[in-house]
Short mmCIF file of C-alpha atoms and ligand atoms in Angstrom, two decimals:
data_model
loop_
_atom_site.label_atom_id
_atom_site.label_comp_id
_atom_site.label_asym_id
_atom_site.label_seq_id
_atom_site.Cartn_x
_atom_site.Cartn_y
_atom_site.Cartn_z
CA UNK A 1 34.74 -9.27 -0.04
CA UNK A 2 35.60 -12.94 0.32
CA UNK A 3 35.92 -15.05 -2.80
CA UNK A 4 32.37 -15.27 -4.08
CA UNK A 5 30.65 -18.65 -4.14
CA UNK A 6 33.64 -20.96 -4.18
CA UNK A 7 31.91 -24.33 -4.40
CA UNK A 8 32.83 -26.86 -1.77
CA UNK A 9 34.59 -29.93 -3.18
CA UNK A 10 33.06 -29.53 -6.59
CA UNK A 11 34.35 -29.83 -10.12
CA UNK A 12 32.26 -27.99 -12.66
CA UNK A 13 31.56 -29.78 -15.91
CA UNK A 14 28.98 -27.40 -17.29
CA UNK A 15 30.42 -24.02 -16.43
CA UNK A 16 28.68 -22.07 -19.14
CA UNK A 17 25.31 -23.60 -18.77
CA UNK A 18 22.83 -21.54 -16.85
CA UNK A 19 19.49 -22.74 -18.07
CA UNK A 20 18.20 -26.17 -17.18
CA UNK A 21 18.45 -28.41 -20.22
CA UNK A 22 17.56 -31.78 -18.85
CA UNK A 23 14.63 -33.67 -17.54
CA UNK A 24 15.10 -34.79 -13.97
CA UNK A 25 12.65 -37.65 -13.88
CA UNK A 26 14.03 -40.85 -12.41
CA UNK A 27 17.34 -39.13 -11.59
CA UNK A 28 18.44 -38.38 -8.09
CA UNK A 29 18.24 -34.71 -7.18
CA UNK A 30 19.38 -33.34 -3.85
CA UNK A 31 20.77 -30.31 -2.12
CA UNK A 32 24.09 -31.84 -1.05
CA UNK A 33 26.06 -29.09 0.66
CA UNK A 34 25.21 -25.70 2.06
CA UNK A 35 27.86 -23.21 3.17
CA UNK A 36 26.96 -20.14 5.19
CA UNK A 37 29.43 -17.27 5.59
CA UNK A 38 28.60 -14.34 7.87
CA UNK A 39 24.99 -15.43 7.68
CA UNK A 40 22.94 -14.77 10.86
CA UNK A 41 24.63 -16.77 13.69
CA UNK A 42 27.03 -18.60 11.34
CA UNK A 43 30.46 -17.07 10.62
CA UNK A 44 31.51 -20.01 8.44
CA UNK A 45 29.81 -23.37 8.41
CA UNK A 46 29.18 -26.13 5.87
CA UNK A 47 26.37 -28.66 6.15
CA UNK A 48 26.25 -31.85 4.13
CA UNK A 49 22.97 -33.52 3.21
CA UNK A 50 22.62 -36.95 1.69
CA UNK A 51 18.97 -37.86 2.16
CA UNK A 52 15.60 -36.78 0.76
CA UNK A 53 14.42 -36.27 4.32
CA UNK A 54 16.59 -34.15 6.59
CA UNK A 55 15.75 -33.31 10.19
CA UNK A 56 17.63 -30.44 11.86
CA UNK A 57 17.42 -30.90 15.61
CA UNK A 58 18.63 -28.57 18.35
CA UNK A 59 17.66 -26.27 21.18
CA UNK A 60 15.88 -23.00 20.60
CA UNK A 61 18.23 -20.37 19.26
CA UNK A 62 20.82 -22.80 17.94
CA UNK A 63 20.30 -21.74 14.30
CA UNK A 64 17.81 -24.18 12.71
CA UNK A 65 15.49 -21.60 11.16
CA UNK A 66 18.55 -19.69 9.92
CA UNK A 67 19.57 -22.75 7.87
CA UNK A 68 16.10 -23.00 6.33
CA UNK A 69 16.16 -19.27 5.62
CA UNK A 70 19.51 -19.67 3.83
CA UNK A 71 18.06 -22.49 1.70
CA UNK A 72 14.98 -20.40 0.93
CA UNK A 73 17.24 -17.77 -0.70
CA UNK A 74 17.59 -20.09 -3.68
CA UNK A 75 14.10 -18.98 -4.63
CA UNK A 76 13.18 -15.49 -5.79
CA UNK A 77 12.39 -12.87 -3.15
CA UNK A 78 13.72 -12.18 0.31
CA UNK A 79 13.41 -15.67 1.71
CA UNK A 80 11.39 -17.37 4.37
CA UNK A 81 11.43 -14.51 6.88
CA UNK A 82 11.01 -11.82 4.24
CA UNK A 83 13.42 -9.53 6.08
CA UNK A 84 15.89 -6.95 4.80
CA UNK A 85 18.94 -8.55 3.21
CA UNK A 86 21.33 -6.60 5.47
CA UNK A 87 19.55 -8.01 8.55
CA UNK A 88 20.79 -11.47 7.55
CA UNK A 89 24.42 -10.36 7.91
CA UNK A 90 26.06 -11.68 11.05
CA UNK A 91 26.11 -8.94 13.64
CA UNK A 92 29.52 -7.18 13.74
CA UNK A 93 30.83 -9.16 10.73
CA UNK A 94 33.13 -7.04 8.58
CA UNK A 95 31.99 -8.49 5.30
CA UNK A 96 28.58 -9.30 3.80
CA UNK A 97 26.95 -12.71 3.86
CA UNK A 98 27.39 -15.42 1.25
CA UNK A 99 25.33 -18.59 0.95
CA UNK A 100 26.57 -21.26 -1.45
CA UNK A 101 25.13 -24.63 -2.22
CA UNK A 102 25.93 -27.66 -4.31
CA UNK A 103 22.96 -29.37 -5.82
CA UNK A 104 22.86 -32.60 -7.68
CA UNK A 105 20.13 -32.06 -10.26
CA UNK A 106 19.21 -35.11 -12.26
CA UNK A 107 22.63 -36.54 -11.42
CA UNK A 108 24.50 -33.40 -12.59
CA UNK A 109 26.34 -31.39 -9.92
CA UNK A 110 25.44 -27.70 -10.12
CA UNK A 111 26.73 -25.00 -7.73
CA UNK A 112 24.45 -22.15 -6.72
CA UNK A 113 25.44 -19.05 -4.80
CA UNK A 114 23.85 -15.90 -3.50
CA UNK A 115 25.31 -12.96 -1.60
CA UNK A 116 24.50 -9.56 -0.21
CA UNK A 117 25.62 -6.74 -2.47
CA UNK A 118 24.99 -3.02 -2.85
CA UNK A 119 24.13 -1.13 -6.00
CA UNK A 120 26.22 1.97 -6.92
CA UNK A 121 23.47 4.10 -5.33
CA UNK A 122 23.83 2.12 -2.07
CA UNK A 123 20.60 0.09 -2.14
CA UNK A 124 20.99 -3.50 -1.06
CA UNK A 125 20.54 -6.28 -3.56
CA UNK A 126 21.25 -9.95 -3.97
CA UNK A 127 23.88 -11.39 -6.30
CA UNK A 128 23.03 -14.80 -7.68
CA UNK A 129 25.17 -17.28 -9.57
CA UNK A 130 24.05 -20.54 -11.04
CA UNK A 131 26.75 -22.86 -12.30
CA UNK A 132 29.31 -20.02 -11.92
CA UNK A 133 27.29 -17.74 -14.21
CA UNK A 134 25.85 -14.52 -12.74
CA UNK A 135 22.08 -14.41 -13.05
CA UNK A 136 20.40 -11.05 -13.54
CA UNK A 137 16.84 -12.02 -12.88
CA UNK A 138 15.91 -13.79 -9.63
CA UNK A 139 13.02 -15.50 -11.37
CA UNK A 140 15.64 -17.65 -13.19
CA UNK A 141 15.96 -19.57 -9.91
CA UNK A 142 12.40 -20.83 -10.34
CA UNK A 143 13.39 -22.50 -13.60
CA UNK A 144 15.73 -24.72 -11.60
CA UNK A 145 14.20 -25.22 -8.19
CA UNK A 146 10.89 -25.07 -6.38
CA UNK A 147 11.14 -23.99 -2.77
CA UNK A 148 8.08 -23.98 -0.55
CA UNK A 149 7.95 -23.49 3.20
CA UNK A 150 5.61 -23.78 6.13
CA UNK A 151 6.64 -21.75 9.18
CA UNK A 152 4.97 -21.03 12.54
CA UNK A 153 3.83 -17.49 11.55
CA UNK A 154 1.91 -19.08 8.66
CA UNK A 155 -0.51 -20.58 11.18
CA UNK A 156 -2.08 -17.11 11.06
CA UNK A 157 -2.74 -17.60 7.35
CA UNK A 158 -6.50 -17.62 7.83
CA UNK A 159 -6.62 -14.77 10.32
CA UNK A 160 -4.76 -12.12 8.40
CA UNK A 161 -5.38 -10.00 5.31
CA UNK A 162 -5.72 -11.44 1.81
CA UNK A 163 -2.16 -10.68 0.71
CA UNK A 164 -0.55 -13.38 2.90
CA UNK A 165 -2.94 -15.99 1.41
CA UNK A 166 -2.23 -14.78 -2.12
CA UNK A 167 1.51 -15.17 -1.42
CA UNK A 168 0.92 -18.69 -0.08
CA UNK A 169 -0.88 -19.65 -3.29
CA UNK A 170 1.54 -17.76 -5.54
CA UNK A 171 4.54 -19.63 -4.13
CA UNK A 172 2.83 -22.91 -5.00
CA UNK A 173 1.90 -21.66 -8.48
CA UNK A 174 5.54 -20.58 -9.02
CA UNK A 175 6.68 -24.07 -8.09
CA UNK A 176 4.62 -25.56 -10.90
CA UNK A 177 4.81 -22.71 -13.34
CA UNK A 178 8.06 -20.64 -13.32
CA UNK A 179 6.66 -17.93 -15.61
CA UNK A 180 4.25 -16.97 -12.81
CA UNK A 181 7.14 -15.26 -10.93
CA UNK A 182 8.01 -12.99 -13.81
CA UNK A 183 4.37 -12.23 -14.50
CA UNK A 184 3.77 -11.24 -10.86
CA UNK A 185 6.86 -9.01 -10.82
CA UNK A 186 5.76 -7.34 -14.04
CA UNK A 187 2.22 -6.90 -12.72
CA UNK A 188 3.46 -5.23 -9.53
CA UNK A 189 5.82 -3.02 -11.53
CA UNK A 190 2.96 -1.74 -13.71
CA UNK A 191 0.68 -1.28 -10.71
CA UNK A 192 3.32 0.96 -9.11
CA UNK A 193 3.93 2.85 -12.35
CA UNK A 194 0.22 3.54 -12.84
CA UNK A 195 -0.14 4.71 -9.23
CA UNK A 196 2.80 7.05 -9.65
CA UNK A 197 1.43 8.59 -12.84
CA UNK A 198 -2.01 9.06 -11.32
CA UNK A 199 -0.63 10.53 -8.10
CA UNK A 200 1.50 12.99 -10.03
CA UNK A 201 -1.54 13.99 -12.10
CA UNK A 202 0.05 12.91 -15.39
CA UNK A 203 -2.93 12.44 -17.71
CA UNK A 204 -1.10 10.77 -20.58
CA UNK A 205 -3.92 8.64 -21.96
CA UNK A 206 -1.71 6.57 -24.27
CA UNK A 207 0.79 5.80 -21.52
CA UNK A 208 -1.90 4.91 -19.00
CA UNK A 209 -3.81 2.82 -21.54
CA UNK A 210 -0.71 0.78 -22.37
CA UNK A 211 -0.05 0.14 -18.66
CA UNK A 212 -3.69 -0.86 -18.15
CA UNK A 213 -3.46 -3.19 -21.13
CA UNK A 214 -0.47 -4.98 -19.51
CA UNK A 215 -2.24 -5.06 -16.15
CA UNK A 216 -5.34 -6.61 -17.64
CA UNK A 217 -3.42 -9.26 -19.65
CA UNK A 218 -1.11 -10.26 -16.80
CA UNK A 219 -3.90 -9.94 -14.23
CA UNK A 220 -6.10 -12.44 -16.06
CA UNK A 221 -3.20 -14.87 -16.56
CA UNK A 222 -2.30 -14.60 -12.86
CA UNK A 223 -5.90 -15.18 -11.76
CA UNK A 224 -6.32 -18.17 -14.05
CA UNK A 225 -3.05 -19.73 -12.83
CA UNK A 226 -4.05 -19.26 -9.18
CA UNK A 227 -7.51 -20.72 -9.72
CA UNK A 228 -6.05 -23.68 -11.54
CA UNK A 229 -3.59 -24.37 -8.71
CA UNK A 230 -6.31 -24.09 -6.08
CA UNK A 231 -8.53 -26.48 -8.04
CA UNK A 232 -5.66 -28.97 -8.43
CA UNK A 233 -4.90 -28.65 -4.74
CA UNK A 234 -8.50 -29.38 -3.80
CA UNK A 235 -8.52 -32.40 -6.10
CA UNK A 236 -5.13 -33.68 -4.85
CA UNK A 237 -6.20 -33.99 -1.23
CA UNK A 238 -6.49 -37.47 0.13
CA UNK A 239 -9.77 -39.37 -0.17
CA UNK A 240 -8.68 -41.42 2.79
CA UNK A 241 -11.46 -41.16 5.36
CA UNK A 242 -9.01 -42.27 8.05
CA UNK A 243 -6.88 -39.17 7.51
CA UNK A 244 -6.72 -37.09 10.70
CA UNK A 245 -6.29 -33.95 8.56
CA UNK A 246 -9.47 -32.07 7.59
CA UNK A 247 -10.87 -32.15 4.10
CA UNK A 248 -11.20 -28.71 2.58
CA UNK A 249 -12.73 -26.87 -0.33
CA UNK A 250 -10.74 -23.94 -1.67
CA UNK A 251 -11.29 -21.38 -4.38
CA UNK A 252 -10.01 -17.96 -5.35
CA UNK A 253 -12.50 -15.32 -4.43
CA UNK A 254 -12.50 -11.91 -6.04
CA UNK A 255 -14.21 -9.96 -8.78
CA UNK A 256 -11.88 -11.21 -11.53
CA UNK A 257 -11.98 -14.75 -10.15
CA UNK A 258 -15.79 -14.69 -10.38
CA UNK A 259 -15.58 -13.52 -14.00
CA UNK A 260 -13.01 -16.24 -14.76
CA UNK A 261 -15.68 -18.83 -14.02
CA UNK A 262 -18.06 -17.81 -16.79
CA UNK A 263 -16.32 -15.50 -19.27
CA UNK A 264 -13.54 -15.81 -21.81
CA UNK A 265 -10.08 -14.42 -20.99
CA UNK A 266 -10.35 -11.79 -23.76
CA UNK A 267 -13.72 -10.68 -22.48
CA UNK A 268 -12.32 -10.29 -18.96
CA UNK A 269 -9.27 -8.37 -20.18
CA UNK A 270 -11.59 -5.91 -21.95
CA UNK A 271 -13.67 -5.51 -18.84
CA UNK A 272 -10.63 -4.90 -16.60
CA UNK A 273 -9.22 -2.35 -19.05
CA UNK A 274 -12.54 -0.57 -19.11
CA UNK A 275 -12.88 -0.53 -15.31
CA UNK A 276 -9.29 0.65 -14.80
CA UNK A 277 -9.88 3.54 -17.20
CA UNK A 278 -13.10 4.44 -15.39
CA UNK A 279 -11.44 4.34 -11.97
CA UNK A 280 -8.39 6.51 -12.79
CA UNK A 281 -9.80 9.50 -10.93
CA UNK A 282 -10.68 7.49 -7.82
CA UNK A 283 -7.39 5.55 -7.91
CA UNK A 284 -5.48 8.85 -8.06
CA UNK A 285 -7.09 9.81 -4.75
CA UNK A 286 -6.82 6.48 -2.95
CA UNK A 287 -3.60 5.07 -4.48
CA UNK A 288 -3.56 1.50 -5.79
CA UNK A 289 -6.10 0.16 -8.26
CA UNK A 290 -9.71 -0.68 -7.49
CA UNK A 291 -9.72 -3.77 -9.62
CA UNK A 292 -7.17 -6.46 -10.42
CA UNK A 293 -5.52 -9.72 -9.48
CA UNK A 294 -4.00 -7.99 -6.44
CA UNK A 295 -7.45 -7.92 -4.86
CA UNK A 296 -8.20 -11.65 -5.03
CA UNK A 297 -8.54 -13.68 -1.89
CA UNK A 298 -8.23 -17.37 -1.12
CA UNK A 299 -11.42 -18.76 0.41
CA UNK A 300 -11.16 -22.10 2.21
CA UNK A 301 -13.95 -24.12 3.80
CA UNK A 302 -13.40 -26.80 6.46
CA UNK A 303 -15.66 -29.50 5.01
CA UNK A 304 -16.01 -31.57 8.18
CA UNK A 305 -17.35 -28.53 10.01
CA UNK A 306 -19.02 -26.87 7.00
CA UNK A 307 -17.24 -23.78 8.23
CA UNK A 308 -15.33 -21.02 6.42
CA UNK A 309 -11.72 -21.09 7.60
CA UNK A 310 -11.97 -17.63 9.12
CA UNK A 311 -14.52 -18.97 11.64
CA UNK A 312 -12.49 -22.09 12.52
CA UNK A 313 -10.52 -22.35 15.76
CA UNK A 314 -6.79 -21.64 15.57
CA UNK A 315 -6.10 -25.38 15.95
CA UNK A 316 -8.46 -26.17 13.06
CA UNK A 317 -6.89 -23.44 10.95
CA UNK A 318 -3.46 -24.94 11.56
CA UNK A 319 -4.71 -28.37 10.47
CA UNK A 320 -6.25 -26.82 7.33
CA UNK A 321 -2.84 -25.33 6.51
CA UNK A 322 -1.22 -28.75 6.92
CA UNK A 323 -3.97 -30.43 4.87
CA UNK A 324 -3.27 -27.97 2.05
CA UNK A 325 0.49 -28.54 2.33
CA UNK A 326 -0.04 -32.30 2.17
CA UNK A 327 -2.26 -31.87 -0.89
CA UNK A 328 0.52 -29.81 -2.44
CA UNK A 329 3.09 -32.54 -1.77
CA UNK A 330 0.75 -35.02 -3.47
CA UNK A 331 0.30 -32.63 -6.38
CA UNK A 332 4.07 -32.28 -6.80
CA UNK A 333 4.24 -35.98 -7.37
CA UNK A 334 2.98 -35.34 -10.90
CA UNK A 335 5.51 -32.51 -11.54
CA UNK A 336 8.88 -34.20 -11.45
CA UNK A 337 10.84 -31.99 -13.85
CA UNK A 338 12.41 -29.87 -11.09
CA UNK A 339 13.58 -30.58 -7.56
CA UNK A 340 11.25 -29.21 -4.91
CA UNK A 341 12.62 -28.32 -1.50
CA UNK A 342 9.97 -28.34 1.18
CA UNK A 343 10.99 -26.52 4.35
CA UNK A 344 8.93 -27.36 7.44
CA UNK A 345 10.02 -25.12 10.30
CA UNK A 346 8.90 -26.29 13.76
CA UNK A 347 5.86 -27.91 12.15
CA UNK A 348 6.35 -31.39 13.59
CA UNK A 349 6.44 -30.33 17.25
CA UNK A 350 2.98 -28.84 16.90
CA UNK A 351 1.40 -32.05 15.64
CA UNK A 352 0.12 -34.77 17.94
CA UNK A 353 1.27 -38.35 17.45
CA UNK A 354 -1.56 -39.32 15.07
CA UNK A 355 -1.11 -36.33 12.73
CA UNK A 356 2.67 -36.67 12.78
CA UNK A 357 2.58 -40.39 11.94
CA UNK A 358 0.13 -39.76 9.10
CA UNK A 359 2.22 -36.89 7.67
CA UNK A 360 5.39 -39.02 7.77
CA UNK A 361 3.57 -41.93 6.14
CA UNK A 362 2.33 -39.69 3.31
CA UNK A 363 5.82 -38.23 2.78
CA UNK A 364 7.39 -41.68 2.65
CA UNK A 365 4.76 -42.96 0.19
CA UNK A 366 5.23 -40.00 -2.15
CA UNK A 367 9.03 -40.32 -2.05
CA UNK A 368 8.77 -44.06 -2.68
CA UNK A 369 6.74 -43.26 -5.81
CA UNK A 370 9.74 -41.29 -7.10
CA UNK A 371 8.65 -37.70 -6.37
CA UNK A 372 11.45 -35.19 -6.90
CA UNK A 373 11.27 -33.71 -3.41
CA UNK A 374 13.72 -33.07 -0.58
CA UNK A 375 12.23 -32.20 2.77
CA UNK A 376 13.94 -30.26 5.56
CA UNK A 377 12.27 -30.29 8.97
CA UNK A 378 13.33 -28.65 12.20
CA UNK A 379 12.56 -29.60 15.77
CA UNK A 380 13.92 -29.39 19.29
CA UNK A 381 14.06 -33.08 20.17
CA UNK A 382 15.05 -36.33 18.45
CA UNK A 383 11.81 -37.95 19.61
CA UNK A 384 9.83 -35.78 17.18
CA UNK A 385 11.51 -37.59 14.28
CA UNK A 386 11.67 -41.18 15.49
CA UNK A 387 8.92 -42.31 13.10
CA UNK A 388 10.42 -40.79 9.95
CA UNK A 389 13.39 -43.18 9.81
CA UNK A 390 15.27 -43.58 7.59
CA UNK A 391 16.14 -39.92 7.41
CA UNK A 392 19.26 -37.89 7.96
CA UNK A 393 19.17 -36.31 11.39
CA UNK A 394 21.57 -33.46 12.00
CA UNK A 395 22.03 -32.55 15.63
CA UNK A 396 23.03 -28.90 15.97
N1 LIG B 401 22.11 -11.06 11.98
C1 LIG B 401 22.39 -11.89 12.98
N2 LIG B 401 23.65 -11.95 13.49
C2 LIG B 401 23.94 -12.80 14.50
N3 LIG B 401 23.05 -13.63 15.06
C3 LIG B 401 21.79 -13.62 14.59
C4 LIG B 401 21.39 -12.75 13.52
N4 LIG B 401 20.08 -12.96 13.27
C5 LIG B 401 19.68 -13.91 14.14
N5 LIG B 401 20.70 -14.30 14.93
C6 LIG B 401 20.70 -15.31 15.99
O1 LIG B 401 20.60 -16.59 15.44
C7 LIG B 401 20.22 -17.46 16.51
C8 LIG B 401 19.51 -18.67 15.96
O2 LIG B 401 18.25 -18.31 15.41
P1 LIG B 401 17.24 -19.37 14.80
O3 LIG B 401 17.79 -19.98 13.58
O4 LIG B 401 15.94 -18.66 14.67
O5 LIG B 401 17.18 -20.46 15.96
P2 LIG B 401 16.31 -21.77 16.05
O6 LIG B 401 17.27 -22.90 16.16
O7 LIG B 401 15.49 -21.62 17.31
O8 LIG B 401 15.44 -21.86 14.85
C9 LIG B 401 19.42 -16.62 17.48
O9 LIG B 401 20.02 -16.67 18.73
C10 LIG B 401 19.49 -15.22 16.90
O10 LIG B 401 19.70 -14.23 17.87
MG1 LIG B 402 13.36 -21.74 14.71
#
């Protein structure tokens, strides 16, 4: 395998530091270089970024989304396309892919790297290094960076099942609250473990009760964090009546979310534990768990139309998604401790002139106020980005 994560033109001053120790407010933070090796259509390529707004412009198939996908791997999970790690390897390449990046975080240069690897049993996994130090847990990435994306498939956000909307909200919660990632991972781990025990008919009451205890504690914390984010998002939207984006009302909708509105956390944990115990027999037959944070849904109403999002037209649904993204950018303005990378894939081309101009204006205002955000946008023509000057435009 090629030398792993050799930073490009970088001298490391803090080689043994792998937890963020500094506040980033009022300091410049940027992703400065990105090197892709055997990644999708790139055998070896380095990109340099020097602006808070970067537009990647080029014909279809040139490799714009692949760059955003590579950036998205500096967050936990499988990235923006959520595909298998081996699928990201350049076809016919002899060695696995490596993505390395140099960030300037609060003025300090820090190299990050991630690469495809295989465990001794042959399952694929991702190696991660931050500041030259291997990182065991992907959720560590969230302590350093927030990465949020809007991609064309997300326009179906309001047409599909609840899990895609939960993921949309969870990614935003993670950006503001890094411990959410670990809590979600733990929650899913215990859900799987309980299902396995029940399916195998293992009636170990103590074991099951301790899993259900964890599920109820983490489940309540997850639900509260989601509801809080959704409330903040609703409050952060613009009061500007000239905005061409729709105003929305959003709230988490599910049994636990209902309880969260009028009961104490301890009370809800007790109730979930009780219900999980009662539903063991049924859950053994159906798989999964009948109650929990994994069953919550995000309910959004288009206020101008007084219409639940599911009944809105696809165009209206797309605008609701953008309105929520804009609200999130505004919300980030008050969370400046970590750099947020916002990846907008092919979003601009789908906006008409009025919406595009408004979005650019909002972005510029928030950046001018000192928000710790770097935005990457893709498009097929330069004209799409004329109004966002000054920005760095990279023609591919
Ligand atoms: N694993 C891979 N190996 C080689 N090429 C790939 C791989 N995965 C995708 N590609 C190619 O990458 C090219 C660029 O894709 P993409 O980044 O989606 O383009 P766009 O600029 O339209 O966003 C496509 O032609 C696609 O076939
Ligand atoms: Mg694309």
